[in-house]
Amino acid sequence: MPASLTDTRSSELYQRALELLPGGVNSPVRAMRAIGRDPIFVERGAGAELLDVDGNRYVDYVCSWGPLIHGHADPQVLEALLAAAAKGTSFGAPTAGEIDLAAEIARRVESVDMVRMTSSGTEATMTAVRLARAATGRERIVKFAGAYHGHLDGLLAQAGSGLATHALPSSPGVPVSAASATTIVPWNDPEALLAATGEEPIAAILAEPLPANMGVVPPREGFLELLRARADEIGALLVLDEVISGFRVARGGAQELSGVPADLTVMGKVIGGGLPAGAVGGGAELMRMLAPAGEVYQAGTLSGNPLAVAAGLATLARLDDGAYMRLAAFTEQLAAGLADAAGRVGRPVQIASSPGLLTVFFSETPVYDLAGAQACDHRAFAGWCRGLLSRGVYAPPSQYEAWFPSLAHTPEQLELTVSAAAAAFAELS
Ligand SMILES: Cc1ncc(COP(=O)(O)O)c(C=O)c1O
């Protein structure tokens, strides 16, 4: 018999929210439309557990979409936050913590000497793109289909037809002129990359080094090395967006795993420990082009906010080699358990993972790019996700998103997850 969850209070709140917030939410994926149900309103979280407003408990694999690598309401993050808040929540003047956080980031990411903080990943990407254009005197940005770098105009772009280099807006309201300065290339496609970077001058090749916004789709052997070599060859910058992978997949992010350094690194999520924060980092010469050291304008009322900095420092402080080994081991066990659960009922899935990230693709063949993710059985995925929710597992409600296992997940929660997954797979068959 299918399991079910009580959502009377969530439904009431959603009806009220629909009157006051477009679509009832403040960010689209929360609405759960991709899995054909209404959003669940959260009451509180502790560790890897979420409690909703109807009293349902879930093992949470969204974890705020990545920032909460130590889980919800982590005592050490809370302690740091309370201490910082007691001194004042924002000054619009420099604080010592900002230097500590920049130093911690620079220690972890070899290609980063200096850091400019922002309040979101979107702003950080915007800053990196501006800096790349200023540094090269060029405008065109090459990005990959299925990658997400925030909602800035020029990157809300989709490939035009055929071999068209100039992308088209992917959202109403994006000027054609903004999108047309972007070129979209299929991920993991060396020929397409070479073709797209062989015509017009390019300011930057922008990539998630471990893409997680079309589900987790790792680079194929040699692809990141090609991006690095090609950027150097054509005099473009390589901008690596580590908003998701940064400080999650390894101490120094995906750049540490691959050994391929960026000219500019975009960061977010984990560095804010659950508070709004983003950052762009890079070599000193490039970074000193930013105002007021240089002439490239960039600013933010809450940039380097003392609460976000305190939460970020408290989060990073416990992310040592041992923590990454534990996170990798948990992710591997989770991936193996989910694969086994699918195998027991003969459901063909592909599980892509790296430490702290995982996607279950409803596909018979491995997924290497956006087209592969689009070809998945989204209907079955949606049914499975609803089945997970009704059995107390809150997984990202879209085939295009990654699960975020954390250091707070326990062996008991792993067991519950795998048996819920098995039952939800069986229900589909
Ligand atoms: C890789 C990547 N870059 C940038 C962003 C944008 O960050 P934010 O939502 O903080 O603006 C996201 C958001 O999920 C992301 O996944």
PDB file of N, CA and C in Angstrom, residues 254-314:
ATOM      1  N   ALA A 254      36.590  21.263  -5.984  1.00  0.00           N
ATOM      2  CA  ALA A 254      36.822  20.410  -7.153  1.00  0.00           C
ATOM      3  C   ALA A 254      38.204  20.668  -7.751  1.00  0.00           C
ATOM      4  N   GLN A 255      38.732  21.870  -7.545  1.00  0.00           N
ATOM      5  CA  GLN A 255      40.068  22.165  -8.089  1.00  0.00           C
ATOM      6  C   GLN A 255      41.122  21.285  -7.430  1.00  0.00           C
ATOM      7  N   GLU A 256      40.914  20.963  -6.163  1.00  0.00           N
ATOM      8  CA  GLU A 256      41.865  20.075  -5.490  1.00  0.00           C
ATOM      9  C   GLU A 256      41.754  18.659  -6.063  1.00  0.00           C
ATOM     10  N   LEU A 257      40.530  18.217  -6.311  1.00  0.00           N
ATOM     11  CA  LEU A 257      40.343  16.852  -6.841  1.00  0.00           C
ATOM     12  C   LEU A 257      40.931  16.707  -8.237  1.00  0.00           C
ATOM     13  N   SER A 258      40.711  17.734  -9.072  1.00  0.00           N
ATOM     14  CA  SER A 258      41.118  17.610 -10.477  1.00  0.00           C
ATOM     15  C   SER A 258      42.544  18.083 -10.721  1.00  0.00           C
ATOM     16  N   GLY A 259      43.032  18.964  -9.847  1.00  0.00           N
ATOM     17  CA  GLY A 259      44.347  19.558 -10.084  1.00  0.00           C
ATOM     18  C   GLY A 259      44.326  20.606 -11.185  1.00  0.00           C
ATOM     19  N   VAL A 260      43.129  20.997 -11.634  1.00  0.00           N
ATOM     20  CA  VAL A 260      43.022  22.030 -12.678  1.00  0.00           C
ATOM     21  C   VAL A 260      42.635  23.357 -12.024  1.00  0.00           C
ATOM     22  N   PRO A 261      43.543  24.327 -12.006  1.00  0.00           N
ATOM     23  CA  PRO A 261      43.260  25.577 -11.308  1.00  0.00           C
ATOM     24  C   PRO A 261      42.456  26.570 -12.151  1.00  0.00           C
ATOM     25  N   ALA A 262      41.725  27.427 -11.467  1.00  0.00           N
ATOM     26  CA  ALA A 262      40.957  28.488 -12.132  1.00  0.00           C
ATOM     27  C   ALA A 262      41.758  29.785 -12.126  1.00  0.00           C
ATOM     28  N   ASP A 263      41.378  30.698 -13.025  1.00  0.00           N
ATOM     29  CA  ASP A 263      41.861  32.078 -12.892  1.00  0.00           C
ATOM     30  C   ASP A 263      41.002  32.809 -11.864  1.00  0.00           C
ATOM     31  N   LEU A 264      39.701  32.552 -11.935  1.00  0.00           N
ATOM     32  CA  LEU A 264      38.780  33.104 -10.939  1.00  0.00           C
ATOM     33  C   LEU A 264      37.888  31.972 -10.442  1.00  0.00           C
ATOM     34  N   THR A 265      37.655  31.957  -9.143  1.00  0.00           N
ATOM     35  CA  THR A 265      36.799  30.933  -8.549  1.00  0.00           C
ATOM     36  C   THR A 265      35.578  31.609  -7.953  1.00  0.00           C
ATOM     37  N   VAL A 266      34.405  31.075  -8.296  1.00  0.00           N
ATOM     38  CA  VAL A 266      33.164  31.588  -7.727  1.00  0.00           C
ATOM     39  C   VAL A 266      32.760  30.660  -6.580  1.00  0.00           C
ATOM     40  N   MET A 267      32.409  31.253  -5.440  1.00  0.00           N
ATOM     41  CA  MET A 267      32.090  30.451  -4.250  1.00  0.00           C
ATOM     42  C   MET A 267      30.771  30.889  -3.633  1.00  0.00           C
ATOM     43  N   GLY A 268      30.236  30.046  -2.765  1.00  0.00           N
ATOM     44  CA  GLY A 268      28.991  30.372  -2.067  1.00  0.00           C
ATOM     45  C   GLY A 268      28.655  29.237  -1.118  1.00  0.00           C
ATOM     46  N   LYS A 269      27.383  29.092  -0.802  1.00  0.00           N
ATOM     47  CA  LYS A 269      26.863  27.967  -0.005  1.00  0.00           C
ATOM     48  C   LYS A 269      27.693  27.684   1.252  1.00  0.00           C
ATOM     49  N   VAL A 270      28.609  26.695   1.232  1.00  0.00           N
ATOM     50  CA  VAL A 270      29.307  26.280   2.461  1.00  0.00           C
ATOM     51  C   VAL A 270      30.036  27.450   3.131  1.00  0.00           C
ATOM     52  N   ILE A 271      30.566  28.390   2.355  1.00  0.00           N
ATOM     53  CA  ILE A 271      31.335  29.476   3.006  1.00  0.00           C
ATOM     54  C   ILE A 271      30.456  30.411   3.823  1.00  0.00           C
ATOM     55  N   GLY A 272      29.138  30.298   3.661  1.00  0.00           N
ATOM     56  CA  GLY A 272      28.256  31.128   4.494  1.00  0.00           C
ATOM     57  C   GLY A 272      27.602  30.321   5.606  1.00  0.00           C
ATOM     58  N   GLY A 273      27.895  29.024   5.675  1.00  0.00           N
ATOM     59  CA  GLY A 273      27.392  28.196   6.775  1.00  0.00           C
ATOM     60  C   GLY A 273      25.882  28.277   6.974  1.00  0.00           C
ATOM     61  N   GLY A 274      25.134  28.572   5.909  1.00  0.00           N
ATOM     62  CA  GLY A 274      23.670  28.650   6.030  1.00  0.00           C
ATOM     63  C   GLY A 274      23.161  30.080   6.083  1.00  0.00           C
ATOM     64  N   LEU A 275      24.079  31.041   6.065  1.00  0.00           N
ATOM     65  CA  LEU A 275      23.668  32.442   5.953  1.00  0.00           C
ATOM     66  C   LEU A 275      24.022  32.942   4.555  1.00  0.00           C
ATOM     67  N   PRO A 276      23.395  34.042   4.124  1.00  0.00           N
ATOM     68  CA  PRO A 276      23.649  34.479   2.743  1.00  0.00           C
ATOM     69  C   PRO A 276      25.101  34.925   2.546  1.00  0.00           C
ATOM     70  N   ALA A 277      25.812  34.230   1.667  1.00  0.00           N
ATOM     71  CA  ALA A 277      27.193  34.614   1.366  1.00  0.00           C
ATOM     72  C   ALA A 277      27.636  34.011   0.042  1.00  0.00           C
ATOM     73  N   GLY A 278      28.465  34.748  -0.652  1.00  0.00           N
ATOM     74  CA  GLY A 278      29.129  34.256  -1.842  1.00  0.00           C
ATOM     75  C   GLY A 278      30.484  34.928  -1.883  1.00  0.00           C
ATOM     76  N   ALA A 279      31.312  34.543  -2.835  1.00  0.00           N
ATOM     77  CA  ALA A 279      32.628  35.176  -2.950  1.00  0.00           C
ATOM     78  C   ALA A 279      33.216  34.879  -4.312  1.00  0.00           C
ATOM     79  N   VAL A 280      34.061  35.780  -4.750  1.00  0.00           N
ATOM     80  CA  VAL A 280      34.889  35.475  -5.911  1.00  0.00           C
ATOM     81  C   VAL A 280      36.337  35.604  -5.453  1.00  0.00           C
ATOM     82  N   GLY A 281      37.171  34.678  -5.927  1.00  0.00           N
ATOM     83  CA  GLY A 281      38.570  34.707  -5.526  1.00  0.00           C
ATOM     84  C   GLY A 281      39.466  34.446  -6.710  1.00  0.00           C
ATOM     85  N   GLY A 282      40.711  34.875  -6.598  1.00  0.00           N
ATOM     86  CA  GLY A 282      41.655  34.644  -7.689  1.00  0.00           C
ATOM     87  C   GLY A 282      43.022  35.178  -7.335  1.00  0.00           C
ATOM     88  N   GLY A 283      43.896  35.216  -8.339  1.00  0.00           N
ATOM     89  CA  GLY A 283      45.243  35.737  -8.146  1.00  0.00           C
ATOM     90  C   GLY A 283      45.197  37.224  -7.799  1.00  0.00           C
ATOM     91  N   ALA A 284      46.242  37.687  -7.104  1.00  0.00           N
ATOM     92  CA  ALA A 284      46.226  39.055  -6.582  1.00  0.00           C
ATOM     93  C   ALA A 284      46.115  40.100  -7.692  1.00  0.00           C
ATOM     94  N   GLU A 285      46.818  39.859  -8.790  1.00  0.00           N
ATOM     95  CA  GLU A 285      46.829  40.883  -9.843  1.00  0.00           C
ATOM     96  C   GLU A 285      45.428  41.108 -10.411  1.00  0.00           C
ATOM     97  N   LEU A 286      44.749  40.002 -10.675  1.00  0.00           N
ATOM     98  CA  LEU A 286      43.373  40.098 -11.192  1.00  0.00           C
ATOM     99  C   LEU A 286      42.449  40.726 -10.160  1.00  0.00           C
ATOM    100  N   MET A 287      42.523  40.230  -8.943  1.00  0.00           N
ATOM    101  CA  MET A 287      41.588  40.683  -7.906  1.00  0.00           C
ATOM    102  C   MET A 287      41.787  42.162  -7.579  1.00  0.00           C
ATOM    103  N   ARG A 288      43.013  42.645  -7.748  1.00  0.00           N
ATOM    104  CA  ARG A 288      43.262  44.069  -7.448  1.00  0.00           C
ATOM    105  C   ARG A 288      42.686  44.989  -8.515  1.00  0.00           C
ATOM    106  N   MET A 289      42.068  44.400  -9.544  1.00  0.00           N
ATOM    107  CA  MET A 289      41.356  45.243 -10.513  1.00  0.00           C
ATOM    108  C   MET A 289      40.015  45.723  -9.942  1.00  0.00           C
ATOM    109  N   LEU A 290      39.562  45.068  -8.833  1.00  0.00           N
ATOM    110  CA  LEU A 290      38.266  45.440  -8.250  1.00  0.00           C
ATOM    111  C   LEU A 290      38.377  46.720  -7.429  1.00  0.00           C
ATOM    112  N   ALA A 291      37.330  47.544  -7.500  1.00  0.00           N
ATOM    113  CA  ALA A 291      37.288  48.772  -6.701  1.00  0.00           C
ATOM    114  C   ALA A 291      37.287  48.421  -5.209  1.00  0.00           C
ATOM    115  N   PRO A 292      37.968  49.165  -4.366  1.00  0.00           N
ATOM    116  CA  PRO A 292      38.624  50.423  -4.688  1.00  0.00           C
ATOM    117  C   PRO A 292      40.096  50.277  -5.058  1.00  0.00           C
ATOM    118  N   ALA A 293      40.622  49.011  -5.084  1.00  0.00           N
ATOM    119  CA  ALA A 293      42.029  48.859  -5.486  1.00  0.00           C
ATOM    120  C   ALA A 293      42.165  49.215  -6.960  1.00  0.00           C
ATOM    121  N   GLY A 294      41.172  48.799  -7.744  1.00  0.00           N
ATOM    122  CA  GLY A 294      41.192  49.074  -9.180  1.00  0.00           C
ATOM    123  C   GLY A 294      39.901  49.738  -9.612  1.00  0.00           C
ATOM    124  N   GLU A 295      39.627  49.658 -10.918  1.00  0.00           N
ATOM    125  CA  GLU A 295      38.508  50.446 -11.439  1.00  0.00           C
ATOM    126  C   GLU A 295      37.243  49.651 -11.734  1.00  0.00           C
ATOM    127  N   VAL A 296      37.308  48.330 -11.566  1.00  0.00           N
ATOM    128  CA  VAL A 296      36.121  47.516 -11.871  1.00  0.00           C
ATOM    129  C   VAL A 296      35.150  47.634 -10.694  1.00  0.00           C
ATOM    130  N   TYR A 297      33.981  48.221 -10.961  1.00  0.00           N
ATOM    131  CA  TYR A 297      33.085  48.525  -9.847  1.00  0.00           C
ATOM    132  C   TYR A 297      32.329  47.308  -9.356  1.00  0.00           C
ATOM    133  N   GLN A 298      32.248  47.188  -8.058  1.00  0.00           N
ATOM    134  CA  GLN A 298      31.513  46.095  -7.412  1.00  0.00           C
ATOM    135  C   GLN A 298      31.325  46.505  -5.960  1.00  0.00           C
ATOM    136  N   ALA A 299      30.131  46.250  -5.398  1.00  0.00           N
ATOM    137  CA  ALA A 299      29.882  46.672  -4.024  1.00  0.00           C
ATOM    138  C   ALA A 299      28.727  45.876  -3.426  1.00  0.00           C
ATOM    139  N   GLY A 300      28.514  45.977  -2.119  1.00  0.00           N
ATOM    140  CA  GLY A 300      27.367  45.306  -1.491  1.00  0.00           C
ATOM    141  C   GLY A 300      27.175  45.750  -0.060  1.00  0.00           C
ATOM    142  N   THR A 301      25.970  46.216   0.263  1.00  0.00           N
ATOM    143  CA  THR A 301      25.675  46.688   1.621  1.00  0.00           C
ATOM    144  C   THR A 301      26.010  45.622   2.661  1.00  0.00           C
ATOM    145  N   LEU A 302      25.634  44.368   2.372  1.00  0.00           N
ATOM    146  CA  LEU A 302      25.819  43.310   3.372  1.00  0.00           C
ATOM    147  C   LEU A 302      26.982  42.381   3.034  1.00  0.00           C
ATOM    148  N   SER A 303      27.820  42.748   2.069  1.00  0.00           N
ATOM    149  CA  SER A 303      28.947  41.888   1.686  1.00  0.00           C
ATOM    150  C   SER A 303      29.907  41.716   2.857  1.00  0.00           C
ATOM    151  N   GLY A 304      30.292  40.472   3.117  1.00  0.00           N
ATOM    152  CA  GLY A 304      31.184  40.211   4.253  1.00  0.00           C
ATOM    153  C   GLY A 304      30.471  40.422   5.580  1.00  0.00           C
ATOM    154  N   ASN A 305      29.154  40.240   5.551  1.00  0.00           N
ATOM    155  CA  ASN A 305      28.340  40.436   6.757  1.00  0.00           C
ATOM    156  C   ASN A 305      28.891  39.619   7.939  1.00  0.00           C
ATOM    157  N   PRO A 306      28.984  40.229   9.115  1.00  0.00           N
ATOM    158  CA  PRO A 306      29.639  39.540  10.245  1.00  0.00           C
ATOM    159  C   PRO A 306      28.959  38.233  10.656  1.00  0.00           C
ATOM    160  N   LEU A 307      27.642  38.120  10.498  1.00  0.00           N
ATOM    161  CA  LEU A 307      26.990  36.860  10.862  1.00  0.00           C
ATOM    162  C   LEU A 307      27.346  35.768   9.851  1.00  0.00           C
ATOM    163  N   ALA A 308      27.297  36.123   8.569  1.00  0.00           N
ATOM    164  CA  ALA A 308      27.632  35.139   7.526  1.00  0.00           C
ATOM    165  C   ALA A 308      29.088  34.711   7.662  1.00  0.00           C
ATOM    166  N   VAL A 309      29.952  35.664   7.953  1.00  0.00           N
ATOM    167  CA  VAL A 309      31.381  35.345   8.108  1.00  0.00           C
ATOM    168  C   VAL A 309      31.597  34.430   9.311  1.00  0.00           C
ATOM    169  N   ALA A 310      30.906  34.713  10.408  1.00  0.00           N
ATOM    170  CA  ALA A 310      31.055  33.877  11.614  1.00  0.00           C
ATOM    171  C   ALA A 310      30.556  32.460  11.340  1.00  0.00           C
ATOM    172  N   ALA A 311      29.405  32.347  10.656  1.00  0.00           N
ATOM    173  CA  ALA A 311      28.863  31.018  10.354  1.00  0.00           C
ATOM    174  C   ALA A 311      29.793  30.277   9.390  1.00  0.00           C
ATOM    175  N   GLY A 312      30.332  31.010   8.431  1.00  0.00           N
ATOM    176  CA  GLY A 312      31.249  30.400   7.462  1.00  0.00           C
ATOM    177  C   GLY A 312      32.518  29.905   8.140  1.00  0.00           C
ATOM    178  N   LEU A 313      33.089  30.729   9.008  1.00  0.00           N
ATOM    179  CA  LEU A 313      34.322  30.323   9.704  1.00  0.00           C
ATOM    180  C   LEU A 313      34.070  29.115  10.600  1.00  0.00           C
ATOM    181  N   ALA A 314      32.936  29.112  11.294  1.00  0.00           N
ATOM    182  CA  ALA A 314      32.635  27.985  12.195  1.00  0.00           C
ATOM    183  C   ALA A 314      32.392  26.717  11.381  1.00  0.00           C
TER     184      ALA A 314
END
